[in-house]
Tab-separated table of C-alpha atoms and ligand atoms in Angstrom:
chain	number	residue	atom	x	y	z
A	15	MET	CA	11.813	78.220	28.619
A	16	ARG	CA	11.472	74.577	29.494
A	17	GLU	CA	13.095	73.105	32.540
A	18	THR	CA	16.905	73.107	32.340
A	19	PRO	CA	19.042	70.674	34.265
A	20	SER	CA	20.722	73.101	36.651
A	21	THR	CA	24.415	73.809	36.494
A	22	LYS	CA	25.387	73.386	40.129
A	23	LEU	CA	26.906	76.433	41.765
A	24	PRO	CA	30.492	75.559	42.596
A	25	PHE	CA	32.263	76.858	45.674
A	26	PHE	CA	33.308	80.481	45.299
A	27	SER	CA	36.972	79.608	44.908
A	28	GLU	CA	36.027	77.491	41.909
A	29	LEU	CA	34.005	80.172	40.158
A	30	PRO	CA	36.817	81.504	37.895
A	31	ALA	CA	37.407	77.991	36.531
A	32	PHE	CA	33.659	77.509	36.182
A	33	PHE	CA	33.325	80.729	34.168
A	34	SER	CA	36.238	79.924	31.908
A	35	ARG	CA	34.648	76.549	31.154
A	36	LEU	CA	31.399	78.325	30.237
A	37	GLU	CA	33.359	80.806	28.157
A	38	SER	CA	35.068	78.041	26.200
A	39	GLN	CA	31.609	76.651	25.414
A	40	ASN	CA	30.362	80.082	24.333
A	41	ARG	CA	27.948	80.119	27.246
A	42	ILE	CA	28.753	83.353	29.017
A	43	ARG	CA	25.704	85.532	28.506
A	44	THR	CA	25.773	89.219	27.811
A	45	LEU	CA	22.557	91.010	28.646
A	46	ASP	CA	22.052	93.016	25.487
A	47	PRO	CA	19.361	95.687	25.382
A	48	PRO	CA	16.794	95.161	22.623
A	49	SER	CA	18.342	95.856	19.234
A	50	GLY	CA	17.224	95.220	15.686
A	51	LEU	CA	13.811	93.944	14.723
A	52	ASP	CA	12.147	91.845	17.394
A	53	PHE	CA	11.963	88.189	16.328
A	54	CYS	CA	12.480	86.794	19.818
A	55	SER	CA	10.308	88.426	22.468
A	56	ASN	CA	6.935	87.183	23.703
A	57	ASP	CA	5.294	90.559	23.079
A	58	TYR	CA	3.135	88.798	20.499
A	59	LEU	CA	0.611	91.598	19.935
A	60	GLY	CA	3.088	94.441	20.379
A	61	LEU	CA	1.118	95.720	23.370
A	62	SER	CA	4.097	96.499	25.609
A	63	SER	CA	4.728	99.642	23.539
A	64	HIS	CA	1.103	100.488	22.738
A	65	PRO	CA	0.339	104.129	23.697
A	66	LYS	CA	-3.077	103.215	25.114
A	67	LEU	CA	-1.636	100.595	27.457
A	68	ILE	CA	1.226	102.858	28.511
A	69	GLU	CA	-1.258	105.647	29.261
A	70	SER	CA	-3.391	103.258	31.291
A	71	LEU	CA	-0.396	102.210	33.374
A	72	LYS	CA	0.404	105.878	34.070
A	73	GLN	CA	-3.202	106.513	35.064
A	74	GLY	CA	-3.017	103.507	37.359
A	75	ILE	CA	-0.002	104.997	39.112
A	76	ASP	CA	-1.800	108.332	39.491
A	77	LEU	CA	-4.786	106.540	41.001
A	78	TYR	CA	-3.075	104.019	43.252
A	79	GLY	CA	0.476	105.238	43.797
A	80	ALA	CA	3.540	103.085	43.267
A	81	GLY	CA	3.914	99.925	45.390
A	82	SER	CA	1.098	98.072	47.124
A	83	GLY	CA	3.011	98.056	50.408
A	84	ALA	CA	2.279	94.544	51.638
A	85	SER	CA	0.879	91.131	50.826
A	86	ARG	CA	-2.765	91.254	49.804
A	87	LEU	CA	-3.566	89.373	53.004
A	88	VAL	CA	-2.090	92.210	55.072
A	89	ARG	CA	-2.623	95.700	53.580
A	90	GLY	CA	-1.702	95.181	49.928
A	91	HIS	CA	-5.195	94.424	48.647
A	92	ARG	CA	-7.034	96.941	46.408
A	93	THR	CA	-10.400	96.418	44.746
A	94	VAL	CA	-8.739	96.816	41.341
A	95	PHE	CA	-7.136	93.369	41.794
A	96	GLU	CA	-10.583	91.853	42.195
A	97	GLU	CA	-11.931	93.849	39.269
A	98	LEU	CA	-9.238	92.337	37.065
A	99	GLU	CA	-9.950	88.847	38.440
A	100	VAL	CA	-13.681	89.154	37.703
A	101	LEU	CA	-13.114	90.479	34.181
A	102	PHE	CA	-10.516	87.825	33.474
A	103	SER	CA	-12.711	84.979	34.728
A	104	ASP	CA	-15.524	86.155	32.501
A	105	TRP	CA	-13.150	86.249	29.506
A	106	VAL	CA	-11.720	82.746	29.999
A	107	GLN	CA	-15.069	81.353	31.239
A	108	ALA	CA	-13.884	80.271	34.657
A	109	GLU	CA	-15.722	80.640	37.952
A	110	ASP	CA	-12.954	82.712	39.476
A	111	SER	CA	-9.306	83.763	39.181
A	112	LEU	CA	-6.466	84.821	41.462
A	113	PHE	CA	-3.829	87.377	40.438
A	114	PHE	CA	-0.140	86.646	41.085
A	115	ALA	CA	2.995	88.738	40.509
A	116	ASN	CA	4.075	86.683	37.483
A	117	GLY	CA	3.599	83.335	35.785
A	118	TYR	CA	6.533	81.724	37.533
A	119	ALA	CA	5.145	82.590	40.966
A	120	ALA	CA	1.656	81.510	39.904
A	121	ASN	CA	2.806	78.054	38.729
A	122	LEU	CA	5.225	77.497	41.569
A	123	GLY	CA	2.884	78.640	44.324
A	124	SER	CA	-0.230	76.946	42.985
A	125	ILE	CA	1.051	73.505	42.022
A	126	SER	CA	3.088	73.197	45.191
A	127	CYS	CA	0.012	73.700	47.350
A	128	ILE	CA	-2.551	71.872	45.191
A	129	ALA	CA	-0.542	68.649	45.260
A	130	ASP	CA	1.051	66.950	48.248
A	131	PRO	CA	3.071	63.730	48.681
A	132	SER	CA	-0.073	61.646	48.081
A	133	TYR	CA	-0.278	62.937	44.473
A	134	ILE	CA	0.986	61.469	41.207
A	135	LEU	CA	1.792	64.351	38.852
A	136	PHE	CA	1.788	63.466	35.146
A	137	CYS	CA	4.030	65.983	33.408
A	138	ASP	CA	4.738	66.557	29.740
A	139	ARG	CA	8.454	65.999	29.153
A	140	LYS	CA	8.824	69.539	27.752
A	141	ASN	CA	7.065	71.425	30.531
A	142	HIS	CA	8.362	74.834	31.596
A	143	ALA	CA	10.704	75.087	34.585
A	144	SER	CA	8.102	76.927	36.710
A	145	LEU	CA	5.676	74.012	36.385
A	146	MET	CA	8.326	71.468	37.271
A	147	ASP	CA	9.580	73.471	40.238
A	148	GLY	CA	6.016	73.565	41.565
A	149	VAL	CA	5.763	69.813	41.083
A	150	ARG	CA	9.004	69.196	42.953
A	151	LEU	CA	8.086	71.486	45.801
A	152	SER	CA	4.731	69.729	46.255
A	153	GLY	CA	6.503	66.518	47.275
A	154	GLY	CA	4.222	64.546	44.945
A	155	LYS	CA	5.508	61.807	42.666
A	156	LYS	CA	6.635	63.218	39.309
A	157	VAL	CA	5.909	61.024	36.286
A	158	TYR	CA	6.969	62.283	32.852
A	159	TYR	CA	5.044	61.320	29.728
A	160	LYS	CA	6.595	61.619	26.273
A	161	HIS	CA	6.057	65.059	24.807
A	162	SER	CA	2.410	65.457	23.710
A	163	ASP	CA	2.042	61.658	23.511
A	164	LEU	CA	-1.382	60.900	24.951
A	165	ASN	CA	-0.983	57.148	24.392
A	166	ASP	CA	2.015	57.221	26.672
A	167	LEU	CA	0.075	59.364	29.149
A	168	GLU	CA	-2.817	56.914	29.133
A	169	GLN	CA	-0.515	53.964	29.817
A	170	LEU	CA	0.912	55.806	32.799
A	171	LEU	CA	-2.545	56.773	34.053
A	172	GLN	CA	-3.482	53.098	33.854
A	173	LYS	CA	-0.339	52.107	35.715
A	174	TYR	CA	-1.214	54.468	38.562
A	175	SER	CA	-4.996	54.023	38.392
A	176	GLY	CA	-5.002	52.777	42.000
A	177	SER	CA	-3.791	56.168	43.237
A	178	LYS	CA	-6.529	58.459	44.438
A	179	ASN	CA	-4.872	61.809	43.762
A	180	LYS	CA	-3.651	62.531	40.266
A	181	MET	CA	-3.002	65.686	38.271
A	182	ILE	CA	-1.958	66.171	34.642
A	183	VAL	CA	0.287	69.213	34.158
A	184	THR	CA	1.035	70.659	30.722
A	185	GLU	CA	1.484	73.753	28.614
A	186	THR	CA	-1.072	74.360	25.862
A	187	VAL	CA	1.341	76.024	23.401
A	188	PHE	CA	4.879	74.868	24.082
A	189	SER	CA	7.306	77.700	24.578
A	190	MET	CA	10.314	76.308	22.702
A	191	ASP	CA	8.606	74.260	19.977
A	192	GLY	CA	5.432	76.225	19.276
A	193	ASP	CA	3.315	73.074	19.030
A	194	LYS	CA	-0.070	72.703	20.698
A	195	THR	CA	-1.274	70.059	23.092
A	196	ASP	CA	-4.335	67.949	22.245
A	197	LEU	CA	-6.654	69.481	24.812
A	198	ALA	CA	-9.772	67.515	23.825
A	199	GLY	CA	-7.727	64.327	24.316
A	200	LEU	CA	-6.471	65.502	27.708
A	201	LEU	CA	-9.993	66.303	28.867
A	202	TYR	CA	-11.109	62.819	27.850
A	203	LEU	CA	-8.255	61.177	29.799
A	204	LYS	CA	-8.780	63.420	32.801
A	205	GLU	CA	-12.424	62.312	33.053
A	206	LYS	CA	-11.658	58.660	32.364
A	207	TYR	CA	-8.981	58.394	35.049
A	208	GLY	CA	-10.344	60.910	37.554
A	209	ALA	CA	-7.345	63.256	37.391
A	210	LEU	CA	-7.150	67.011	37.855
A	211	LEU	CA	-5.921	69.039	34.880
A	212	TYR	CA	-3.505	71.977	35.215
A	213	LEU	CA	-2.874	73.972	32.026
A	214	ASP	CA	-0.284	76.642	31.356
A	215	GLU	CA	-1.682	79.020	28.718
A	216	ALA	CA	1.324	81.394	28.838
A	217	HIS	CA	1.925	81.347	25.063
A	218	ALA	CA	-1.718	80.936	24.051
A	219	ILE	CA	-3.544	83.622	26.009
A	220	GLY	CA	-4.435	86.536	23.754
A	221	LEU	CA	-3.793	84.521	20.619
A	222	PHE	CA	-6.036	81.467	20.372
A	223	GLY	CA	-9.629	80.580	21.217
A	224	LYS	CA	-12.729	82.770	21.348
A	225	ASP	CA	-11.718	86.441	21.675
A	226	GLY	CA	-8.146	85.274	22.298
A	227	ALA	CA	-9.057	83.676	25.637
A	228	GLY	CA	-6.741	80.684	25.123
A	229	ILE	CA	-6.698	77.129	23.803
A	230	SER	CA	-9.303	76.276	26.472
A	231	LEU	CA	-11.754	78.410	24.493
A	232	GLU	CA	-11.135	76.710	21.139
A	233	GLU	CA	-14.299	75.619	19.374
A	234	ASN	CA	-13.875	71.891	20.047
A	235	ILE	CA	-13.665	72.389	23.835
A	236	SER	CA	-17.228	72.240	25.115
A	237	GLU	CA	-16.820	73.072	28.794
A	238	PRO	CA	-13.736	75.126	29.735
A	239	SER	CA	-14.807	75.155	33.371
A	240	ASN	CA	-14.003	71.398	33.434
A	241	ILE	CA	-10.357	72.420	33.354
A	242	ASP	CA	-9.406	72.556	37.006
A	243	PHE	CA	-6.586	75.109	36.831
A	244	ARG	CA	-5.415	77.429	34.076
A	245	MET	CA	-2.437	79.755	34.337
A	246	SER	CA	-2.426	82.791	32.018
A	247	THR	CA	0.387	85.296	32.178
A	248	LEU	CA	0.018	89.010	31.423
A	249	GLY	CA	3.743	89.124	30.596
A	250	LYS	CA	3.514	87.946	27.013
A	251	ALA	CA	0.693	88.823	24.566
A	252	LEU	CA	-0.922	91.105	27.148
A	253	GLY	CA	2.153	93.331	27.228
A	254	LEU	CA	2.520	93.720	31.006
A	255	GLU	CA	3.516	91.394	33.843
A	256	GLY	CA	1.544	89.378	36.374
A	257	ALA	CA	-0.490	86.200	35.938
A	258	LEU	CA	-3.833	84.695	36.814
A	259	ILE	CA	-4.826	81.246	37.946
A	260	SER	CA	-8.386	80.591	36.773
A	261	THR	CA	-10.270	77.929	38.672
A	262	SER	CA	-13.368	77.282	40.839
A	263	LYS	CA	-14.432	79.702	43.584
A	264	ASP	CA	-13.445	77.261	46.307
A	265	ALA	CA	-10.055	76.495	44.779
A	266	ARG	CA	-9.331	80.232	44.426
A	267	LYS	CA	-10.119	80.691	48.091
A	268	TYR	CA	-7.786	77.828	48.928
A	269	LEU	CA	-4.949	79.300	46.818
A	270	LEU	CA	-5.455	82.730	48.385
A	271	HIS	CA	-4.766	81.233	51.802
A	272	SER	CA	-2.212	78.599	50.846
A	273	ALA	CA	-0.103	79.523	47.796
A	274	ARG	CA	3.089	80.671	49.433
A	275	THR	CA	4.168	82.883	46.508
A	276	PHE	CA	0.872	84.742	46.991
A	277	VAL	CA	0.641	84.809	50.774
A	278	PHE	CA	4.256	85.634	51.591
A	279	SER	CA	4.937	88.209	48.889
A	280	THR	CA	4.170	91.890	48.421
A	281	ALA	CA	1.151	92.303	46.151
A	282	PRO	CA	2.001	93.575	42.643
A	283	MET	CA	1.659	97.287	41.888
A	284	PRO	CA	-2.099	98.000	41.706
A	285	ALA	CA	-1.377	99.989	38.521
A	286	ILE	CA	-0.469	96.694	36.836
A	287	ALA	CA	-3.933	95.318	37.594
A	288	TYR	CA	-5.487	98.583	36.408
A	289	ALA	CA	-3.571	98.357	33.108
A	290	GLY	CA	-4.336	94.607	33.006
A	291	ILE	CA	-8.027	95.485	32.716
A	292	THR	CA	-7.250	97.780	29.777
A	293	SER	CA	-5.100	95.092	28.195
A	294	VAL	CA	-7.845	92.432	28.418
A	295	HIS	CA	-10.341	94.811	26.755
A	296	MET	CA	-7.829	95.632	24.013
A	297	VAL	CA	-6.849	92.023	23.366
A	298	LYS	CA	-10.463	90.890	23.042
A	299	GLY	CA	-10.836	93.248	20.090
A	300	MET	CA	-7.603	92.288	18.320
A	301	GLU	CA	-9.055	89.599	16.071
A	302	ALA	CA	-7.482	91.113	12.931
A	303	GLU	CA	-4.010	91.115	14.553
A	304	ARG	CA	-4.484	87.516	15.703
A	305	ARG	CA	-5.486	86.407	12.219
A	306	ARG	CA	-2.603	88.244	10.559
A	307	LEU	CA	-0.118	86.794	13.025
A	308	GLN	CA	-1.301	83.246	12.348
A	309	GLU	CA	-1.249	83.841	8.574
A	310	ASN	CA	2.258	85.251	8.801
A	311	SER	CA	3.342	82.304	10.961
A	312	ASP	CA	1.965	79.845	8.371
A	313	PHE	CA	3.738	81.734	5.593
A	314	PHE	CA	6.990	81.864	7.583
A	315	ARG	CA	6.946	78.132	8.346
A	316	SER	CA	6.086	77.011	4.840
A	317	SER	CA	8.724	79.327	3.309
A	318	LEU	CA	11.425	77.887	5.585
A	319	GLN	CA	10.282	74.343	4.866
A	320	SER	CA	10.332	75.008	1.111
A	321	PHE	CA	14.137	75.128	1.213
A	322	GLY	CA	14.589	72.275	3.642
A	323	LYS	CA	14.524	73.900	7.066
A	324	ASP	CA	13.043	71.860	9.885
A	325	THR	CA	10.466	73.728	11.988
A	326	GLY	CA	9.424	70.729	14.069
A	327	ASN	CA	5.718	70.485	14.857
A	328	SER	CA	5.172	74.212	15.291
A	329	SER	CA	1.650	75.411	14.594
A	330	SER	CA	1.727	78.772	16.346
A	331	GLN	CA	3.590	82.093	16.378
A	332	ILE	CA	6.602	80.299	17.910
A	333	VAL	CA	8.636	78.756	15.103
A	334	PRO	CA	11.882	76.957	15.922
A	335	ILE	CA	14.452	76.637	13.151
A	336	LEU	CA	16.059	73.354	14.175
A	337	LEU	CA	19.775	73.117	13.423
A	338	GLU	CA	22.418	70.457	13.447
A	339	SER	CA	24.747	71.924	16.015
A	340	GLU	CA	25.148	74.613	18.630
A	341	ALA	CA	27.750	76.248	16.377
A	342	ASN	CA	25.208	76.447	13.528
A	343	ALA	CA	22.666	78.061	15.837
A	344	LEU	CA	25.175	80.639	17.104
A	345	GLU	CA	26.359	81.392	13.590
A	346	LEU	CA	22.849	81.915	12.219
A	347	SER	CA	21.870	84.059	15.186
A	348	SER	CA	24.848	86.365	14.647
A	349	LYS	CA	24.222	86.499	10.870
A	350	LEU	CA	20.608	87.518	11.530
A	351	ASN	CA	21.825	90.055	14.011
A	352	SER	CA	24.165	91.618	11.481
A	353	HIS	CA	21.172	92.004	9.134
A	354	GLY	CA	19.219	93.862	11.791
A	355	PHE	CA	17.155	91.014	13.262
A	356	GLN	CA	17.199	89.970	16.909
A	357	ALA	CA	16.683	86.200	17.065
A	358	LYS	CA	18.357	84.041	19.671
A	359	ALA	CA	20.122	80.692	19.578
A	360	ILE	CA	18.702	78.291	22.174
A	361	ARG	CA	20.848	75.249	22.872
A	362	PRO	CA	20.998	72.094	24.978
A	363	PRO	CA	20.425	71.578	27.824
A	364	THR	CA	17.619	74.176	27.647
A	365	VAL	CA	16.265	72.307	24.606
A	366	ASP	CA	17.008	68.902	23.118
A	367	ILE	CA	17.970	70.238	19.655
A	368	SER	CA	19.830	73.500	19.008
A	369	ARG	CA	17.704	76.086	17.294
A	370	ILE	CA	16.839	79.640	16.579
A	371	ARG	CA	13.609	80.109	18.496
A	372	VAL	CA	11.728	82.588	16.358
A	373	SER	CA	8.712	84.168	17.998
A	374	LEU	CA	6.693	86.319	15.643
A	375	ASN	CA	4.585	89.280	16.637
A	376	SER	CA	1.750	91.036	14.882
A	377	LYS	CA	3.839	94.142	14.146
A	378	ILE	CA	6.235	92.304	11.808
A	379	THR	CA	5.364	92.980	8.165
A	380	LYS	CA	5.398	90.485	5.308
A	381	GLU	CA	8.379	92.328	3.770
A	382	GLU	CA	10.345	92.001	7.010
A	383	LEU	CA	9.490	88.305	7.141
A	384	GLU	CA	10.699	87.850	3.583
A	385	LYS	CA	14.011	89.575	4.360
A	386	PHE	CA	14.504	87.371	7.415
A	387	ILE	CA	13.747	84.246	5.369
A	388	GLN	CA	16.244	85.376	2.731
A	389	VAL	CA	19.031	85.627	5.348
A	390	VAL	CA	18.240	82.094	6.576
A	391	ARG	CA	18.175	80.783	3.004
A	392	GLU	CA	21.563	82.321	2.192
A	393	ASN	CA	23.214	81.118	5.383
B	21	PLP	C1	5.280	78.147	29.555
B	21	PLP	C2	5.617	79.239	30.512
B	21	PLP	N1	5.043	79.248	31.719
B	21	PLP	C3	5.316	80.211	32.618
B	21	PLP	C4	6.191	81.219	32.332
B	21	PLP	C5	6.475	82.249	33.366
B	21	PLP	O1	5.665	83.361	33.133
B	21	PLP	P1	6.177	84.817	33.581
B	21	PLP	O2	7.151	85.242	32.531
B	21	PLP	O3	4.933	85.630	33.645
B	21	PLP	O4	6.815	84.636	34.905
B	21	PLP	C6	6.802	81.261	31.077
B	21	PLP	C7	7.728	82.379	30.749
B	21	PLP	O5	8.802	82.236	30.299
B	21	PLP	C8	6.520	80.247	30.138
B	21	PLP	O6	7.115	80.229	28.957
């Protein structure tokens, strides 16, 4: 979810009034367990419930026990973490990778120690909260460019061309809009203006590029190792949790000693890394699922558009159905729910335009898609 302007925590005595205000705006959340058909999770390849991955996780626990017991710099390290890092680096064609507990910690910890107050950080306006929190914590100067607008980015790079330290920070597939960044264009600008490039592949890993290794491995990208930092989470298409930052050997070494979310945090369960290895092997071979998911996403988008629904610039498995008001989004979400589909309304300030954020996965059949589309059409 992209960065949300925070709702400031009021003093405790003011909390009842605060909650009743949220209630009147329909903003009190209930934490419902999964119900109905999944049209909203990020389990894009259905791996979180795959028997082979579940078995691997159990084996990992048998081999390594439960918790790791400490930070990897103390006594939490196991060779299985490194085995995952080596395999992962080979997959995404990076020199090296470092494993973090999750994508949020990876973005926050890495960006905040890569950049310092001497940096200008060029951020896509729709970047995820974890990227922006890392930017803020770094103390560098945050400069937003218009969403996916590389002309705007170039103007800003020109404006700050006198600054020595620059980094461009962006997602590759945007989590709320499902559109893709122009990576070839970003690589060109990065070279031209001598900036570092930090990519968040959270919603692309497993789904795009050679063997599902991400947008960085798309055919028109000649040298993925020119990308300075790539964050890939295991929490979405890979069906687990955890995340890797893929980078150069030296930069990995630096992060290992400096990223505070790595250094000052208990290492993840080793079993997660063990199952992560299984997941990478499985995902590499899931070309048929990837193709079907993209075909279904194309079909889904064009069907919605055929009766006037706006799906923005989506070109991935994430398809927003943009709506005129928050009330419309809530109404459609509950209608879908009553027909057995779980699809959530996402509203300002999390996004600029209220929507149902549909995220498709490879287990959804064409018939189920058609039924979902029918409910939207009749709404
Ligand atoms: C673009 C993006 N980056 C990072 C994250 C955080 O990843 P994780 O869920 O592994 O913490 C998310 C998850 O919501 C995301 O959408």
